[in-house]
Amino acid sequence: MLDRAVHPHTHAILDAWRRLSSDNDDASSDPKIEDFPNLLGSLFVLKRTDDNLWTFANVGKDITNHIGRELLDHDFVKLWRGRDMSLIGAQLDAVRYGSAPGLLRGRAETLSGQVVEIEVALAPLRSPNTNSDRILGLYQMLGGEGLLAGRPIWRHSVQAIFPPVAPREEPHLRLVASN
C-alpha cells in the first residue's frame, strides 16, 4: 500500500498506523509532529452510524477550508459523484473488514471548473468498544492548490482505488511421506 502513496504525509500516516498496529514497542524512531507541518489540519475521523452511513466525527481545519463548509455529521460518501458513491462505500467496508489501510486517488473540482488531484488514505481505528466502526482519514491535495484561488471544492471523482492488502496466510497443509 505504501508504494501506491504519493504524498509524504500519506507515507507518514500509513507508517504510523502500521507501527501502532504492530506489537513492536520501539518508539525511538517515531517521527515527530514537527517533521510534518500542516498534517493535523488534513486529518479526519469517520464513524459508522446505525443506518450504515460514514459520517465525519472530526475534521481538520484545512479540509473544512478546502470544502468551504463544516463537515461534522456529514456523510463522507456524499462528497463524491453519484457514479462513485458505491465505490467509496465498498472501499470503506474493505478498510473496516480488512483491518488494513486503503487508498483513494481522485480529483476535486470547484463550481467554476478548477480541478486538483487528491489522495485520501483510510485506516481502521480499533478499540474494544467500537469494533472498527471508526476510520482515520487523511485528505491531501497533490499540488495545484493555488488553482482553486480560494474557491470551495464542490465535488470529488474517483480515479483509482487501492483496497487494503490482505495478509498472506501460510498454508496449513503438511505433507508426510511414509516408506
C-alpha positions as a Markdown table, in Angstrom:
| # | Residue | x | y | z |
|---|---|---|---|---|
| 1 | Met | 0.0 | 0.0 | 0.0 |
| 2 | Leu | 2.8 | 2.4 | 0.9 |
| 3 | Asp | 4.3 | 2.1 | -2.6 |
| 4 | Arg | 1.0 | 3.5 | -4.0 |
| 5 | Ala | 1.0 | 6.6 | -1.9 |
| 6 | Val | 2.3 | 9.8 | -3.5 |
| 7 | His | 2.2 | 12.5 | -0.8 |
| 8 | Pro | 4.8 | 12.4 | 2.1 |
| 9 | His | 2.1 | 12.9 | 4.7 |
| 10 | Thr | 0.3 | 9.8 | 3.4 |
| 11 | His | 3.5 | 7.8 | 3.8 |
| 12 | Ala | 3.8 | 9.2 | 7.4 |
| 13 | Ile | 0.3 | 8.4 | 8.4 |
| 14 | Leu | 0.4 | 4.9 | 7.0 |
| 15 | Asp | 3.7 | 4.2 | 8.7 |
| 16 | Ala | 2.3 | 5.5 | 12.0 |
| 17 | Trp | -0.8 | 3.3 | 11.6 |
| 18 | Arg | 1.4 | 0.3 | 10.9 |
| 19 | Arg | 3.7 | 1.0 | 13.9 |
| 20 | Leu | 0.7 | 1.4 | 16.2 |
| 21 | Ser | -1.0 | -1.7 | 14.9 |
| 22 | Ser | 2.1 | -3.9 | 15.5 |
| 23 | Asp | 3.3 | -5.4 | 18.7 |
| 24 | Asn | 6.7 | -3.6 | 18.4 |
| 25 | Asp | 7.2 | -1.1 | 21.3 |
| 26 | Asp | 10.3 | 0.6 | 19.8 |
| 27 | Ala | 9.3 | 4.3 | 19.8 |
| 28 | Ser | 12.9 | 5.5 | 19.3 |
| 29 | Ser | 12.5 | 6.0 | 15.5 |
| 30 | Asp | 9.0 | 7.6 | 15.6 |
| 31 | Pro | 8.8 | 10.8 | 13.7 |
| 32 | Lys | 7.8 | 14.0 | 15.5 |
| 33 | Ile | 4.8 | 16.2 | 14.6 |
| 34 | Glu | 7.3 | 19.0 | 13.8 |
| 35 | Asp | 8.5 | 16.8 | 10.9 |
| 36 | Phe | 5.2 | 17.1 | 9.2 |
| 37 | Pro | 3.7 | 20.7 | 9.4 |
| 38 | Asn | 0.1 | 21.0 | 8.2 |
| 39 | Leu | -0.6 | 17.3 | 8.7 |
| 40 | Leu | -3.1 | 17.7 | 11.6 |
| 41 | Gly | -5.4 | 20.0 | 9.5 |
| 42 | Ser | -5.7 | 17.3 | 6.9 |
| 43 | Leu | -6.9 | 14.5 | 9.2 |
| 44 | Phe | -10.4 | 13.4 | 9.8 |
| 45 | Val | -12.3 | 10.6 | 11.6 |
| 46 | Leu | -15.3 | 8.8 | 10.2 |
| 47 | Lys | -17.8 | 6.9 | 12.3 |
| 48 | Arg | -20.3 | 4.4 | 11.1 |
| 49 | Thr | -23.9 | 5.1 | 12.1 |
| 50 | Asp | -26.7 | 2.7 | 12.8 |
| 51 | Asp | -28.1 | 3.3 | 9.3 |
| 52 | Asn | -24.7 | 2.4 | 7.7 |
| 53 | Leu | -23.6 | 5.9 | 6.8 |
| 54 | Trp | -20.0 | 7.0 | 7.3 |
| 55 | Thr | -20.3 | 10.5 | 8.9 |
| 56 | Phe | -17.5 | 12.8 | 9.9 |
| 57 | Ala | -16.8 | 12.7 | 13.7 |
| 58 | Asn | -13.9 | 15.0 | 13.5 |
| 59 | Val | -12.5 | 17.2 | 10.6 |
| 60 | Gly | -9.2 | 19.1 | 10.3 |
| 61 | Lys | -9.5 | 22.8 | 9.6 |
| 62 | Asp | -7.6 | 22.6 | 6.3 |
| 63 | Ile | -10.3 | 20.2 | 5.0 |
| 64 | Thr | -13.1 | 22.4 | 6.2 |
| 65 | Asn | -11.4 | 25.4 | 4.4 |
| 66 | His | -11.0 | 23.5 | 1.2 |
| 67 | Ile | -14.6 | 22.2 | 1.1 |
| 68 | Gly | -15.9 | 25.5 | 2.2 |
| 69 | Arg | -18.4 | 24.2 | 4.9 |
| 70 | Glu | -18.5 | 22.4 | 8.2 |
| 71 | Leu | -18.5 | 18.7 | 7.6 |
| 72 | Leu | -19.3 | 17.3 | 11.1 |
| 73 | Asp | -22.1 | 14.7 | 10.9 |
| 74 | His | -22.0 | 15.0 | 7.0 |
| 75 | Asp | -21.9 | 11.7 | 5.1 |
| 76 | Phe | -18.4 | 11.2 | 3.6 |
| 77 | Val | -19.8 | 9.2 | 0.6 |
| 78 | Lys | -22.0 | 12.2 | -0.4 |
| 79 | Leu | -18.9 | 14.2 | -1.2 |
| 80 | Trp | -18.3 | 12.0 | -4.3 |
| 81 | Arg | -20.1 | 11.9 | -7.6 |
| 82 | Gly | -23.1 | 9.7 | -7.8 |
| 83 | Arg | -21.4 | 7.1 | -10.0 |
| 84 | Asp | -18.6 | 6.9 | -7.5 |
| 85 | Met | -20.6 | 6.5 | -4.3 |
| 86 | Ser | -20.8 | 2.7 | -4.4 |
| 87 | Leu | -17.0 | 2.5 | -5.0 |
| 88 | Ile | -16.4 | 4.7 | -2.0 |
| 89 | Gly | -18.8 | 2.7 | 0.2 |
| 90 | Ala | -17.1 | -0.5 | -0.9 |
| 91 | Gln | -13.6 | 0.9 | -0.1 |
| 92 | Leu | -14.8 | 2.0 | 3.4 |
| 93 | Asp | -16.2 | -1.5 | 4.0 |
| 94 | Ala | -13.0 | -3.1 | 2.7 |
| 95 | Val | -10.9 | -1.0 | 5.2 |
| 96 | Arg | -13.3 | -1.8 | 8.0 |
| 97 | Tyr | -13.4 | -5.6 | 7.4 |
| 98 | Gly | -9.9 | -5.9 | 6.0 |
| 99 | Ser | -8.3 | -4.4 | 9.1 |
| 100 | Ala | -5.7 | -2.6 | 7.0 |
| 101 | Pro | -5.4 | 0.8 | 5.3 |
| 102 | Gly | -6.8 | 1.6 | 1.9 |
| 103 | Leu | -6.1 | 4.5 | -0.5 |
| 104 | Leu | -8.2 | 6.6 | -2.9 |
| 105 | Arg | -6.9 | 8.8 | -5.6 |
| 106 | Gly | -9.2 | 11.3 | -7.3 |
| 107 | Arg | -10.0 | 14.7 | -8.5 |
| 108 | Ala | -11.6 | 17.6 | -6.6 |
| 109 | Glu | -13.5 | 20.2 | -8.6 |
| 110 | Thr | -14.9 | 23.7 | -7.9 |
| 111 | Leu | -18.1 | 25.1 | -9.3 |
| 112 | Ser | -16.1 | 27.2 | -11.7 |
| 113 | Gly | -14.3 | 24.1 | -13.1 |
| 114 | Gln | -10.8 | 24.3 | -11.4 |
| 115 | Val | -9.6 | 20.8 | -10.7 |
| 116 | Val | -6.9 | 19.4 | -8.4 |
| 117 | Glu | -5.6 | 15.9 | -7.8 |
| 118 | Ile | -6.2 | 14.5 | -4.3 |
| 119 | Glu | -5.2 | 11.5 | -2.3 |
| 120 | Val | -7.2 | 10.1 | 0.6 |
| 121 | Ala | -5.8 | 7.5 | 3.0 |
| 122 | Leu | -8.2 | 5.5 | 5.1 |
| 123 | Ala | -7.1 | 3.3 | 8.1 |
| 124 | Pro | -9.3 | 1.5 | 10.6 |
| 125 | Leu | -9.3 | 2.6 | 14.2 |
| 126 | Arg | -9.7 | -0.3 | 16.6 |
| 127 | Ser | -10.8 | -0.2 | 20.2 |
| 128 | Pro | -12.5 | -2.8 | 22.4 |
| 129 | Asn | -15.9 | -1.0 | 22.3 |
| 130 | Thr | -16.1 | 0.4 | 18.8 |
| 131 | Asn | -15.4 | -2.8 | 16.8 |
| 132 | Ser | -13.7 | -0.9 | 13.9 |
| 133 | Asp | -16.7 | 1.4 | 13.3 |
| 134 | Arg | -14.3 | 4.3 | 13.1 |
| 135 | Ile | -11.8 | 5.2 | 10.3 |
| 136 | Leu | -8.9 | 7.6 | 10.4 |
| 137 | Gly | -8.6 | 9.5 | 7.2 |
| 138 | Leu | -6.0 | 11.9 | 5.6 |
| 139 | Tyr | -7.2 | 14.2 | 2.8 |
| 140 | Gln | -4.2 | 15.5 | 0.8 |
| 141 | Met | -4.0 | 17.7 | -2.3 |
| 142 | Leu | -1.3 | 16.6 | -4.7 |
| 143 | Gly | -0.3 | 20.1 | -5.7 |
| 144 | Gly | -2.2 | 22.8 | -7.6 |
| 145 | Glu | -3.9 | 24.3 | -4.5 |
| 146 | Gly | -3.3 | 27.7 | -5.9 |
| 147 | Leu | -5.5 | 26.9 | -8.9 |
| 148 | Leu | -8.5 | 26.8 | -6.6 |
| 149 | Ala | -8.0 | 30.5 | -5.8 |
| 150 | Gly | -9.9 | 30.2 | -2.5 |
| 151 | Arg | -12.9 | 28.6 | -4.2 |
| 152 | Pro | -14.5 | 25.7 | -2.3 |
| 153 | Ile | -14.5 | 22.2 | -3.6 |
| 154 | Trp | -17.8 | 21.2 | -4.9 |
| 155 | Arg | -17.5 | 17.5 | -5.8 |
| 156 | His | -15.0 | 14.7 | -6.0 |
| 157 | Ser | -14.5 | 11.9 | -8.5 |
| 158 | Val | -12.5 | 8.7 | -8.2 |
| 159 | Gln | -9.5 | 8.0 | -10.4 |
| 160 | Ala | -8.1 | 5.0 | -8.6 |
| 161 | Ile | -8.9 | 2.8 | -5.6 |
| 162 | Phe | -6.2 | 0.8 | -3.8 |
| 163 | Pro | -8.0 | -1.6 | -1.4 |
| 164 | Pro | -6.4 | -3.0 | 1.8 |
| 165 | Val | -3.8 | -5.7 | 1.1 |
| 166 | Ala | -5.0 | -8.9 | 2.7 |
| 167 | Pro | -2.3 | -10.5 | 4.9 |
| 168 | Arg | -0.9 | -13.6 | 3.3 |
| 169 | Glu | -1.7 | -16.7 | 5.3 |
| 170 | Glu | 0.7 | -19.6 | 5.2 |
| 171 | Pro | -0.9 | -22.9 | 4.0 |
| 172 | His | -1.9 | -25.2 | 6.8 |
| 173 | Leu | -1.1 | -28.3 | 4.8 |
| 174 | Arg | 1.7 | -30.6 | 5.8 |
| 175 | Leu | 3.0 | -33.4 | 3.6 |
| 176 | Val | 4.0 | -36.6 | 5.4 |
| 177 | Ala | 5.7 | -39.4 | 3.5 |
| 178 | Ser | 5.7 | -42.9 | 4.8 |
| 179 | Asn | 8.0 | -45.5 | 3.3 |
